[in-house]
PDB file of C-alpha atoms in Angstrom:
ATOM      1  CA  MET B  13      -4.621 -69.166  50.555  1.00 55.00           C
ATOM      2  CA  ARG B  14      -7.821 -67.845  48.961  1.00 60.00           C
ATOM      3  CA  PRO B  15      -7.334 -64.205  50.207  1.00 59.00           C
ATOM      4  CA  LEU B  16      -3.790 -64.176  48.829  1.00 54.00           C
ATOM      5  CA  LYS B  17      -5.028 -65.367  45.419  1.00 56.00           C
ATOM      6  CA  THR B  18      -7.748 -62.667  45.398  1.00 53.00           C
ATOM      7  CA  ILE B  19      -5.220 -59.970  46.271  1.00 52.00           C
ATOM      8  CA  LEU B  20      -2.832 -61.151  43.531  1.00 45.00           C
ATOM      9  CA  ILE B  21      -5.632 -61.149  40.922  1.00 55.00           C
ATOM     10  CA  ALA B  22      -6.738 -57.677  42.028  1.00 51.00           C
ATOM     11  CA  CYS B  23      -3.149 -56.362  41.815  1.00 46.00           C
ATOM     12  CA  LEU B  24      -2.665 -57.917  38.390  1.00 47.00           C
ATOM     13  CA  ALA B  25      -5.932 -56.379  37.134  1.00 50.00           C
ATOM     14  CA  GLY B  26      -4.922 -52.988  38.559  1.00 51.00           C
ATOM     15  CA  LEU B  27      -1.486 -53.085  36.920  1.00 45.00           C
ATOM     16  CA  THR B  28      -3.025 -54.108  33.587  1.00 50.00           C
ATOM     17  CA  LEU B  29      -5.435 -51.178  33.787  1.00 46.00           C
ATOM     18  CA  LEU B  30      -2.685 -48.771  34.805  1.00 46.00           C
ATOM     19  CA  PHE B  31      -0.335 -49.670  31.938  1.00 49.00           C
ATOM     20  CA  SER B  32      -3.080 -49.792  29.313  1.00 51.00           C
ATOM     21  CA  CYS B  33      -3.715 -46.037  29.631  1.00 52.00           C
ATOM     22  CA  SER B  34      -1.746 -43.810  27.294  1.00 51.00           C
ATOM     23  CA  LYS B  35      -0.274 -40.652  28.777  1.00 48.00           C
ATOM     24  CA  ASP B  36       0.657 -39.341  25.305  1.00 49.00           C
ATOM     25  CA  ASP B  37      -2.941 -38.950  24.127  1.00 47.00           C
ATOM     26  CA  LYS B  38      -3.230 -35.239  23.286  1.00 46.00           C
ATOM     27  CA  THR B  39      -6.484 -35.320  21.311  1.00 52.00           C
ATOM     28  CA  ASP B  40      -8.400 -33.590  24.103  1.00 52.00           C
ATOM     29  CA  GLN B  41      -5.873 -30.765  24.512  1.00 52.00           C
ATOM     30  CA  PRO B  42      -6.524 -27.428  22.789  1.00 62.00           C
ATOM     31  CA  VAL B  43      -4.393 -26.581  19.759  1.00 75.00           C
ATOM     32  CA  GLU B  44      -2.018 -23.675  20.403  1.00 92.00           C
ATOM     33  CA  SER B  45      -2.586 -20.561  18.323  1.00 96.00           C
ATOM     34  CA  LYS B  46       0.288 -18.093  18.044  1.00 97.00           C
ATOM     35  CA  PHE B  47       1.511 -15.219  15.849  1.00 98.00           C
ATOM     36  CA  THR B  48       5.023 -13.815  16.331  1.00 98.00           C
ATOM     37  CA  TRP B  49       7.226 -11.451  14.345  1.00 98.00           C
ATOM     38  CA  THR B  50      10.601  -9.757  14.652  1.00 98.00           C
ATOM     39  CA  TYR B  51      11.090  -6.148  13.625  1.00 97.00           C
ATOM     40  CA  ASN B  52      14.047  -3.875  14.358  1.00 96.00           C
ATOM     41  CA  GLY B  53      15.639  -6.481  16.634  1.00 96.00           C
ATOM     42  CA  THR B  54      12.559  -6.981  18.813  1.00 97.00           C
ATOM     43  CA  THR B  55      10.378 -10.082  18.788  1.00 97.00           C
ATOM     44  CA  HIS B  56       6.658  -9.427  19.298  1.00 97.00           C
ATOM     45  CA  VAL B  57       3.855 -11.833  20.225  1.00 97.00           C
ATOM     46  CA  ALA B  58       0.369 -10.871  19.050  1.00 96.00           C
ATOM     47  CA  LYS B  59      -2.387 -10.576  21.628  1.00 94.00           C
ATOM     48  CA  GLN B  60      -4.932 -11.075  18.872  1.00 93.00           C
ATOM     49  CA  HIS B  61      -4.702 -12.338  15.305  1.00 95.00           C
ATOM     50  CA  SER B  62      -7.089 -13.606  12.662  1.00 94.00           C
ATOM     51  CA  ALA B  63      -7.514 -14.386   8.998  1.00 95.00           C
ATOM     52  CA  LEU B  64     -10.554 -13.106   7.107  1.00 93.00           C
ATOM     53  CA  THR B  65     -12.116 -14.583   3.991  1.00 91.00           C
ATOM     54  CA  ASN B  66     -14.637 -11.807   3.341  1.00 88.00           C
ATOM     55  CA  GLY B  67     -15.076  -8.102   3.967  1.00 81.00           C
ATOM     56  CA  ILE B  68     -13.014  -5.097   2.921  1.00 78.00           C
ATOM     57  CA  GLY B  69      -9.499  -6.125   1.900  1.00 79.00           C
ATOM     58  CA  ALA B  70     -10.176  -9.849   2.260  1.00 86.00           C
ATOM     59  CA  PRO B  71      -8.715 -12.322   2.127  1.00 95.00           C
ATOM     60  CA  SER B  72      -6.406 -10.955   4.778  1.00 95.00           C
ATOM     61  CA  ILE B  73      -4.348 -11.781   7.844  1.00 96.00           C
ATOM     62  CA  MET B  74      -3.972  -9.339  10.751  1.00 93.00           C
ATOM     63  CA  ALA B  75      -2.102  -9.350  14.045  1.00 94.00           C
ATOM     64  CA  SER B  76      -2.106  -6.815  16.864  1.00 93.00           C
ATOM     65  CA  LEU B  77      -0.348  -6.121  20.138  1.00 92.00           C
ATOM     66  CA  LEU B  78      -3.641  -4.922  21.658  1.00 88.00           C
ATOM     67  CA  GLN B  79      -6.433  -7.246  22.765  1.00 83.00           C
ATOM     68  CA  ASN B  80     -10.002  -6.423  21.616  1.00 75.00           C
ATOM     69  CA  SER B  81      -9.150  -2.938  20.412  1.00 64.00           C
ATOM     70  CA  PRO B  82     -10.974  -1.234  17.524  1.00 54.00           C
ATOM     71  CA  THR B  83      -7.902   0.910  16.781  1.00 60.00           C
ATOM     72  CA  GLN B  84      -4.918  -0.319  14.825  1.00 68.00           C
ATOM     73  CA  SER B  85      -1.845  -1.080  16.876  1.00 82.00           C
ATOM     74  CA  ALA B  86       1.636  -2.280  16.014  1.00 90.00           C
ATOM     75  CA  GLY B  87       1.650  -5.342  13.835  1.00 95.00           C
ATOM     76  CA  PRO B  88       1.283  -6.670  10.300  1.00 96.00           C
ATOM     77  CA  ARG B  89      -1.731  -6.259   7.998  1.00 95.00           C
ATOM     78  CA  ILE B  90      -1.559  -8.599   5.017  1.00 96.00           C
ATOM     79  CA  ASN B  91      -3.875  -8.727   1.996  1.00 96.00           C
ATOM     80  CA  LEU B  92      -3.546 -11.770  -0.258  1.00 97.00           C
ATOM     81  CA  THR B  93      -5.207 -13.123  -3.375  1.00 96.00           C
ATOM     82  CA  SER B  94      -6.101 -16.296  -1.450  1.00 96.00           C
ATOM     83  CA  LEU B  95      -5.678 -18.044   1.887  1.00 98.00           C
ATOM     84  CA  GLN B  96      -4.964 -21.381   0.212  1.00 97.00           C
ATOM     85  CA  GLN B  97      -1.738 -23.229   0.963  1.00 98.00           C
ATOM     86  CA  GLY B  98       1.120 -21.839  -1.114  1.00 98.00           C
ATOM     87  CA  THR B  99       3.738 -19.105  -1.488  1.00 98.00           C
ATOM     88  CA  TYR B 100       2.689 -15.500  -2.165  1.00 98.00           C
ATOM     89  CA  ALA B 101       5.148 -12.910  -3.479  1.00 98.00           C
ATOM     90  CA  ILE B 102       4.945  -9.586  -1.647  1.00 98.00           C
ATOM     91  CA  ILE B 103       5.580  -6.694  -4.055  1.00 96.00           C
ATOM     92  CA  LEU B 104       4.823  -3.002  -3.534  1.00 96.00           C
ATOM     93  CA  ASN B 105       1.400  -2.015  -4.979  1.00 93.00           C
ATOM     94  CA  SER B 106       0.522  -5.584  -6.002  1.00 95.00           C
ATOM     95  CA  ALA B 107      -2.520  -7.726  -5.173  1.00 95.00           C
ATOM     96  CA  ASN B 108      -0.527  -9.306  -2.318  1.00 97.00           C
ATOM     97  CA  ARG B 109       0.089  -6.384   0.023  1.00 96.00           C
ATOM     98  CA  PHE B 110       1.925  -6.236   3.311  1.00 98.00           C
ATOM     99  CA  GLU B 111       1.702  -3.264   5.687  1.00 97.00           C
ATOM    100  CA  TYR B 112       3.441  -2.996   8.997  1.00 97.00           C
ATOM    101  CA  ILE B 113       2.557  -0.527  11.753  1.00 96.00           C
ATOM    102  CA  ASP B 114       5.608  -0.002  13.969  1.00 94.00           C
ATOM    103  CA  ASP B 115       5.605   0.849  17.686  1.00 90.00           C
ATOM    104  CA  ALA B 116       5.590   4.590  16.887  1.00 92.00           C
ATOM    105  CA  GLY B 117       2.444   4.172  14.761  1.00 92.00           C
ATOM    106  CA  ASP B 118       4.229   4.677  11.428  1.00 95.00           C
ATOM    107  CA  ILE B 119       2.965   2.561   8.523  1.00 96.00           C
ATOM    108  CA  HIS B 120       5.513   0.873   6.257  1.00 98.00           C
ATOM    109  CA  ALA B 121       4.565  -1.064   3.113  1.00 98.00           C
ATOM    110  CA  GLY B 122       6.229  -4.274   2.025  1.00 98.00           C
ATOM    111  CA  THR B 123       8.420  -3.783  -1.037  1.00 98.00           C
ATOM    112  CA  ALA B 124       9.760  -7.317  -1.505  1.00 98.00           C
ATOM    113  CA  GLY B 125       9.490 -10.706   0.123  1.00 98.00           C
ATOM    114  CA  SER B 126       7.145 -13.615   0.480  1.00 98.00           C
ATOM    115  CA  LEU B 127       4.492 -15.164   2.665  1.00 98.00           C
ATOM    116  CA  ASN B 128       4.064 -18.926   2.850  1.00 98.00           C
ATOM    117  CA  ILE B 129       0.841 -20.567   3.963  1.00 98.00           C
ATOM    118  CA  THR B 130       2.026 -24.032   4.952  1.00 98.00           C
ATOM    119  CA  LYS B 131      -1.304 -25.344   6.246  1.00 98.00           C
ATOM    120  CA  ASN B 132      -4.971 -24.476   5.745  1.00 97.00           C
ATOM    121  CA  THR B 133      -7.448 -26.702   7.606  1.00 97.00           C
ATOM    122  CA  GLY B 134     -10.475 -24.688   6.547  1.00 96.00           C
ATOM    123  CA  THR B 135     -10.760 -23.178  10.040  1.00 96.00           C
ATOM    124  CA  THR B 136      -7.118 -22.231  10.722  1.00 97.00           C
ATOM    125  CA  ILE B 137      -3.995 -21.340   8.763  1.00 98.00           C
ATOM    126  CA  SER B 138      -0.291 -21.614   9.577  1.00 98.00           C
ATOM    127  CA  GLY B 139       2.750 -20.201   7.829  1.00 98.00           C
ATOM    128  CA  ASN B 140       5.581 -17.696   7.829  1.00 98.00           C
ATOM    129  CA  PHE B 141       6.758 -14.522   6.127  1.00 98.00           C
ATOM    130  CA  SER B 142       9.867 -12.494   5.405  1.00 98.00           C
ATOM    131  CA  VAL B 143       9.349  -9.004   3.985  1.00 98.00           C
ATOM    132  CA  THR B 144      11.496  -5.908   3.416  1.00 98.00           C
ATOM    133  CA  LEU B 145       9.641  -2.676   4.165  1.00 98.00           C
ATOM    134  CA  THR B 146       9.754   0.800   2.591  1.00 98.00           C
ATOM    135  CA  ASN B 147      12.118   1.884   5.389  1.00 98.00           C
ATOM    136  CA  ASN B 148      14.523  -0.891   4.231  1.00 98.00           C
ATOM    137  CA  LYS B 149      14.043  -2.863   7.462  1.00 98.00           C
ATOM    138  CA  PRO B 150      13.019  -6.522   7.401  1.00 98.00           C
ATOM    139  CA  VAL B 151      10.117  -8.030   9.291  1.00 98.00           C
ATOM    140  CA  ILE B 152       9.995 -11.793   9.676  1.00 98.00           C
ATOM    141  CA  GLY B 153       7.352 -13.850  11.377  1.00 98.00           C
ATOM    142  CA  GLU B 154       5.383 -17.003  11.879  1.00 98.00           C
ATOM    143  CA  PHE B 155       1.723 -17.768  12.528  1.00 98.00           C
ATOM    144  CA  VAL B 156       0.373 -21.062  13.835  1.00 98.00           C
ATOM    145  CA  ASN B 157      -3.288 -22.074  13.844  1.00 98.00           C
ATOM    146  CA  THR B 158      -4.571 -18.555  13.170  1.00 97.00           C
ATOM    147  CA  ALA B 159      -8.372 -18.726  13.092  1.00 96.00           C
ATOM    148  CA  ILE B 160     -10.158 -18.055   9.801  1.00 95.00           C
TER     149      ILE B 160
END
């Protein structure tokens, strides 16, 4: 009878341990960082993107289709008055500037629209934008956990 009791206690302890673990704990998983935009009917996913708080044109947000390239490639270049959470009006020749380099390498300025920074953690920003360009085409996009 004693071996049966020992086995039952061991099984009970094992089941208690098994069900006490949480499979939903995501604190050790890396946070996804992504920057996407749609222009001329095509959705693009940036291979690199960042937000800068100092330097020429800062504060700014940039995204590119090329990884680790010193040359500009297709994607948005955004200069803002701040990277703080809030809504920024994009107007041609204003302090909040939006430029888009298309796949052909042509540069189009933003004439109207807005950019929303929905979250600023101090190390990353998230938000979205919708801007009409000088060629009268819209570009819309979203950025999530873009490193500052």
